[in-house]
mmCIF file of N, CA and C in Angstrom:
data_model
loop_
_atom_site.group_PDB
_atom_site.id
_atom_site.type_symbol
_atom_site.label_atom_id
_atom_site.label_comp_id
_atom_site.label_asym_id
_atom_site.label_seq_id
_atom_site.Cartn_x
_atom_site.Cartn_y
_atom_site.Cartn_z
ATOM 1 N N UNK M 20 6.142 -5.243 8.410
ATOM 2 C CA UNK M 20 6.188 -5.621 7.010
ATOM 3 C C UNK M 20 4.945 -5.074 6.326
ATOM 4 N N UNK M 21 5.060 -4.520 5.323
ATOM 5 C CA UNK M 21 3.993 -4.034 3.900
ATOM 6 C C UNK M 21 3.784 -5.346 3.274
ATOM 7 N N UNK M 22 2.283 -5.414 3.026
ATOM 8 C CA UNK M 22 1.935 -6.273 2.381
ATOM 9 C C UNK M 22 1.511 -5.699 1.286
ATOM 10 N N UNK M 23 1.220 -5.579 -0.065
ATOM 11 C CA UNK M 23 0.226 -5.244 -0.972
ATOM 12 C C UNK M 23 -0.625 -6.157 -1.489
ATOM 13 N N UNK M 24 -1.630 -5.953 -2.023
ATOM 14 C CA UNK M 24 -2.185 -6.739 -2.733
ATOM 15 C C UNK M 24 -2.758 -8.445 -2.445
ATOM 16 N N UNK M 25 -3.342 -9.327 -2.489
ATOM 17 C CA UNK M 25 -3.227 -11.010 -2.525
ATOM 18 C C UNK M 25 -4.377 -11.396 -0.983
ATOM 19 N N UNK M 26 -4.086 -12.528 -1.106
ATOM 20 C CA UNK M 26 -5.004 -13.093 -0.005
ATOM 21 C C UNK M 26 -3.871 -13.828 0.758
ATOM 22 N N UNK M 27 -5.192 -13.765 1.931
ATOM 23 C CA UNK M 27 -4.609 -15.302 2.622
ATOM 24 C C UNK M 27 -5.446 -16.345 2.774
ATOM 25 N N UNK M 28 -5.206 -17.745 3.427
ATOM 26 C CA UNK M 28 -5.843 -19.053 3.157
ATOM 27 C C UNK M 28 -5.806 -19.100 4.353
ATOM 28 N N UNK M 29 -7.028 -20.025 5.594
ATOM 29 C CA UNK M 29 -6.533 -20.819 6.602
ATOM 30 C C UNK M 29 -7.083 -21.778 6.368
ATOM 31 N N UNK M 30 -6.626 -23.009 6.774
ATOM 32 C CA UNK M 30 -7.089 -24.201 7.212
ATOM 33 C C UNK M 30 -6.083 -25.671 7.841
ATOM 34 N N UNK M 31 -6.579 -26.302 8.214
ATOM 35 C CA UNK M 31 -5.549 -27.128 8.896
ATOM 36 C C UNK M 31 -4.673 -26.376 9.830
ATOM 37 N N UNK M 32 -5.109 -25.765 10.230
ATOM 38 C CA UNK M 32 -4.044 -24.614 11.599
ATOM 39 C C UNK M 32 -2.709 -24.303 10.580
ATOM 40 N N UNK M 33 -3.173 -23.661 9.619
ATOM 41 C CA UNK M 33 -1.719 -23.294 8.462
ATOM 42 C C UNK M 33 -2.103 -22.164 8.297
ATOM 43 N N UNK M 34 -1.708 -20.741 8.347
ATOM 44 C CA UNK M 34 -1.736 -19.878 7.346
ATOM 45 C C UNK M 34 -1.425 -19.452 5.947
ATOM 46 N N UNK M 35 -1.472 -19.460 4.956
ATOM 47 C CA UNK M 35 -0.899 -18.952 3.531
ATOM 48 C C UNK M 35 -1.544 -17.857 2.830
ATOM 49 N N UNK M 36 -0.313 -17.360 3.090
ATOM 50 C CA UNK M 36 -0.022 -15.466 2.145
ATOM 51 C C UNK M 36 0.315 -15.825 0.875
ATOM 52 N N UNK M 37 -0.296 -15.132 -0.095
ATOM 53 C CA UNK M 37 0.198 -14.677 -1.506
ATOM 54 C C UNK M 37 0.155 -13.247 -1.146
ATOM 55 N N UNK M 38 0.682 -12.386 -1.931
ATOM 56 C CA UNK M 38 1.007 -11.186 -1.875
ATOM 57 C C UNK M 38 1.358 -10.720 -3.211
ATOM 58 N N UNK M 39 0.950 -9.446 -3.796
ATOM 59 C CA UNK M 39 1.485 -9.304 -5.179
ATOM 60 C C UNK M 39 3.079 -8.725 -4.836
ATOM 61 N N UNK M 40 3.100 -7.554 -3.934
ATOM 62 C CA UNK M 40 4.644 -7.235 -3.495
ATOM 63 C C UNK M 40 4.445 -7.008 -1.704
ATOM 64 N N UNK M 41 5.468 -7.075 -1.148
ATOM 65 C CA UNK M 41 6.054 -6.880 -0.118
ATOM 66 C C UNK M 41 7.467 -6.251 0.106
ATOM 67 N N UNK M 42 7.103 -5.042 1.667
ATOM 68 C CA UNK M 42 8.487 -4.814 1.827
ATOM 69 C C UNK M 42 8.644 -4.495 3.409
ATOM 70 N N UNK M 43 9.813 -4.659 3.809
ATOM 71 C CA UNK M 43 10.092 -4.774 5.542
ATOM 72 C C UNK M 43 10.026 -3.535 5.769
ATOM 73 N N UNK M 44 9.629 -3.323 6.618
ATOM 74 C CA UNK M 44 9.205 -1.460 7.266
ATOM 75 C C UNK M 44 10.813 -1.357 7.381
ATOM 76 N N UNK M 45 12.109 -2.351 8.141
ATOM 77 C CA UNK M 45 13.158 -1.287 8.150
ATOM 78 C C UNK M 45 13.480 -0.320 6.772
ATOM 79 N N UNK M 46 12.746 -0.870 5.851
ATOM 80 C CA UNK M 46 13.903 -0.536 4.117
ATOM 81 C C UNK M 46 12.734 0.414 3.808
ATOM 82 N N UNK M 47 11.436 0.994 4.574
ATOM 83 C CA UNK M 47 11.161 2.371 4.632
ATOM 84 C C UNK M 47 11.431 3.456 4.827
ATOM 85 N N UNK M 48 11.966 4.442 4.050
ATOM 86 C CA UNK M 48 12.010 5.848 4.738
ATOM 87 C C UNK M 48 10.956 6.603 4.797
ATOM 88 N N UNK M 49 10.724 6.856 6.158
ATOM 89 C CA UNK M 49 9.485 7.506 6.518
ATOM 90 C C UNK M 49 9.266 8.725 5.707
ATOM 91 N N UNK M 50 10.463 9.956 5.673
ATOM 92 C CA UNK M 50 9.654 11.015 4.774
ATOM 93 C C UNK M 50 9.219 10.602 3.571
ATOM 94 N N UNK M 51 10.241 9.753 2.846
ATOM 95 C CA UNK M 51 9.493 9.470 2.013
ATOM 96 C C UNK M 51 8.326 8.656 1.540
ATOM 97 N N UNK M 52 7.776 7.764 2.151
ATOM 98 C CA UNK M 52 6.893 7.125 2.561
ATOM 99 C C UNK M 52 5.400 8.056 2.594
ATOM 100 N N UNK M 53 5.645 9.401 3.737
ATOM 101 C CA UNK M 53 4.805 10.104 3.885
ATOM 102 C C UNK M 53 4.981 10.904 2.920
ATOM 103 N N UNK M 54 5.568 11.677 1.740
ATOM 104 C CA UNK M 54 5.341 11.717 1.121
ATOM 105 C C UNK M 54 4.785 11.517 -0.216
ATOM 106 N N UNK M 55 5.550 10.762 -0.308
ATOM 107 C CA UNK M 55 4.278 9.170 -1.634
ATOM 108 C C UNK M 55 2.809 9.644 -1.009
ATOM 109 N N UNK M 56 2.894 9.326 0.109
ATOM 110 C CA UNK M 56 1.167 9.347 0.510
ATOM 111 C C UNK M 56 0.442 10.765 0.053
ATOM 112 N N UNK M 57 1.083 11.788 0.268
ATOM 113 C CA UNK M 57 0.389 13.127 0.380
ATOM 114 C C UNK M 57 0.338 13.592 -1.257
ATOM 115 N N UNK M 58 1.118 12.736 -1.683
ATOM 116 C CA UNK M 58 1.090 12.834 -3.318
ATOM 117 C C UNK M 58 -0.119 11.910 -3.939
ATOM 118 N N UNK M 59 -0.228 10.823 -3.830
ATOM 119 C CA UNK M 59 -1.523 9.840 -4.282
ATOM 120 C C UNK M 59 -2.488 10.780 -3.646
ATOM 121 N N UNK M 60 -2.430 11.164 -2.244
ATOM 122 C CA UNK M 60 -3.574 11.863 -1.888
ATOM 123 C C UNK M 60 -4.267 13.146 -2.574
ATOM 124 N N UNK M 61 -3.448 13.428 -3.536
ATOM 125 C CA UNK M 61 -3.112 15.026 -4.262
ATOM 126 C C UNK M 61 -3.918 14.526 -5.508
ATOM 127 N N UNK M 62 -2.924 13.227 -6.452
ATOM 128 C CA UNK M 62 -3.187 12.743 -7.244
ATOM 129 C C UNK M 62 -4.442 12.358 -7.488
ATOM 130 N N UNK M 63 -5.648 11.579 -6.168
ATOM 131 C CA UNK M 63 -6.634 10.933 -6.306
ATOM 132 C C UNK M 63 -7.470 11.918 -6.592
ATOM 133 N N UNK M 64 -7.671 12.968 -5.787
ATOM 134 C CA UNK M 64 -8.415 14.270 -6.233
ATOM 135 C C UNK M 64 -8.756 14.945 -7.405
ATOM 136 N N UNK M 65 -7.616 14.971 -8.317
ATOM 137 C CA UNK M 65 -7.371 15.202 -9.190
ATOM 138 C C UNK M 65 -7.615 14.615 -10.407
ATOM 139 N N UNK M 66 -7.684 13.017 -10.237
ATOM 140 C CA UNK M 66 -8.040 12.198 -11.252
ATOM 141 C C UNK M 66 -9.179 12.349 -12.141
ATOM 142 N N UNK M 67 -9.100 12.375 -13.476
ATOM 143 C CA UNK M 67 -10.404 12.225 -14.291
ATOM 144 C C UNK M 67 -10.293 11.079 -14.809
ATOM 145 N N UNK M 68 -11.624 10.343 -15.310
ATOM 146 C CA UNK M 68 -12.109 9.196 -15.534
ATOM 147 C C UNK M 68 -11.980 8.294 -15.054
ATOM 148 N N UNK M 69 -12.158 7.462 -15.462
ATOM 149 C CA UNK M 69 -12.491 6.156 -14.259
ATOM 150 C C UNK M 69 -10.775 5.457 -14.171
ATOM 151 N N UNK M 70 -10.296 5.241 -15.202
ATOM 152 C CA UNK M 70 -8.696 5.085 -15.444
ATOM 153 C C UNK M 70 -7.910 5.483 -14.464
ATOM 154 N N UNK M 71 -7.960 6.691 -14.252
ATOM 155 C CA UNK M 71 -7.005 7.454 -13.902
ATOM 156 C C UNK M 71 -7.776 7.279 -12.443
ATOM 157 N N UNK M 72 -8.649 7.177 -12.092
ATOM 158 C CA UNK M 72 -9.113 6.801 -10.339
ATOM 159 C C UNK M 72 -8.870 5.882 -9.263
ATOM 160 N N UNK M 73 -8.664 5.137 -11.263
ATOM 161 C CA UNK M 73 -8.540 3.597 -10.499
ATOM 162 C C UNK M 73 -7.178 3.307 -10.294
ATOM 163 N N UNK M 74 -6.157 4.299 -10.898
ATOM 164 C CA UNK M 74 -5.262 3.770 -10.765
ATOM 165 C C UNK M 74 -4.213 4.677 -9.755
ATOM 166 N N UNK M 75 -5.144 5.676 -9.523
ATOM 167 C CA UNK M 75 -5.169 6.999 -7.712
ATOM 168 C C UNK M 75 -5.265 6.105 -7.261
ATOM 169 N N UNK M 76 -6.717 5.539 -7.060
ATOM 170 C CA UNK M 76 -6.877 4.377 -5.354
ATOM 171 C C UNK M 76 -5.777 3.357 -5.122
ATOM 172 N N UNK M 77 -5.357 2.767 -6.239
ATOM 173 C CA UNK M 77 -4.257 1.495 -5.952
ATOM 174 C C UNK M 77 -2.928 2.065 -5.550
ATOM 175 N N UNK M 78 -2.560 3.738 -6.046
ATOM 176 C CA UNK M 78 -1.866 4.517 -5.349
ATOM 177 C C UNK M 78 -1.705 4.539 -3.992
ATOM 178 N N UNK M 79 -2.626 4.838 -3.835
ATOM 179 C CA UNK M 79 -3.047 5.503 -2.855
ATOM 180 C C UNK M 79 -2.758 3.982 -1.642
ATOM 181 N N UNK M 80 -3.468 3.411 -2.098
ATOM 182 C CA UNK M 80 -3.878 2.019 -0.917
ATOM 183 C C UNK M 80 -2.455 1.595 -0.580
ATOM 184 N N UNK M 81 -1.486 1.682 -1.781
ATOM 185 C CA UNK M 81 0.001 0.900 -1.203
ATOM 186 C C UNK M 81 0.748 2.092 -0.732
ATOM 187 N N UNK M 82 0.403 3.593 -0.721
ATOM 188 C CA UNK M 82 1.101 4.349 -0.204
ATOM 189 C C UNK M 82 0.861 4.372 1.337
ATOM 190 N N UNK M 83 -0.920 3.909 1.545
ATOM 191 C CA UNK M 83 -0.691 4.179 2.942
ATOM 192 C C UNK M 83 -0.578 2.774 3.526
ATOM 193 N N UNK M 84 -0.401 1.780 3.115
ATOM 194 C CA UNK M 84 -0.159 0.811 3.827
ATOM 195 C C UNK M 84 1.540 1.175 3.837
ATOM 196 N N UNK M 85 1.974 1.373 3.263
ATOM 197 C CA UNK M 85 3.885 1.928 3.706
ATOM 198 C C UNK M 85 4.052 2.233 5.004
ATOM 199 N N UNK M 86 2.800 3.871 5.425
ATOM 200 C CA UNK M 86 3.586 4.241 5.688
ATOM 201 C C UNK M 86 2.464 3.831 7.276
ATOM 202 N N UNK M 87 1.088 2.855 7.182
ATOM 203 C CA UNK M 87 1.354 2.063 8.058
ATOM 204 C C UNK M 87 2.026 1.072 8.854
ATOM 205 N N UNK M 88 2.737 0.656 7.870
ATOM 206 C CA UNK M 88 3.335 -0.300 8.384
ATOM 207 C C UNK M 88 4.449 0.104 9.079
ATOM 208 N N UNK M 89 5.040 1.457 8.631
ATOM 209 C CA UNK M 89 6.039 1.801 9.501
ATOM 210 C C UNK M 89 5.480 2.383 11.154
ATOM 211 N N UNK M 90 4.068 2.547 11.054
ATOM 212 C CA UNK M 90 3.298 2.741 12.343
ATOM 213 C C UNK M 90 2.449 1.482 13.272
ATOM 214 N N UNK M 91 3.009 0.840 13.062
ATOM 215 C CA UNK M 91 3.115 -0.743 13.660
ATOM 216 C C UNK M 91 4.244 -1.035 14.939
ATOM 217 N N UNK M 92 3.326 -1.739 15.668
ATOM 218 C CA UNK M 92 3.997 -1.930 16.526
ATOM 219 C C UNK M 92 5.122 -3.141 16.494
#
């Protein structure tokens, strides 16, 4: 599973996830997945000003958690 974004909580032997989105690695397709990535990766480079960097990295961060998650055991 892809997580993006949020925290988690422990206490009382409980875990709790917030998450801004989530998605199950089956409903990944890997090329495309790895592609998204090689594109933010293209994109971040490329970025001017701080705007446009900031909004490469958050690219970027949920592209490769995708297409980690499909590299999970």
């Amino acid at each position: 599973m892809a997580l993006m974004g949020g925290f988690a909580r422990i206490g009382n032997n409980e875990i709790t996830i917030l998450v801004n989105d989530a998605e199950n690695n089956s409903d990944i397709d890997p090329q495309e997945a790895q592609q998204t990535l090689e594109i933010a990766e293209a994109n971040l480079r490329k970025a001017e000003g701080k705007r446009q960097t900031i909004e490469a990295n958050l690219a970027l961060r949920r592209a490769r958690t995708r297409v980690e998650a499909l590299n999970t055991i």
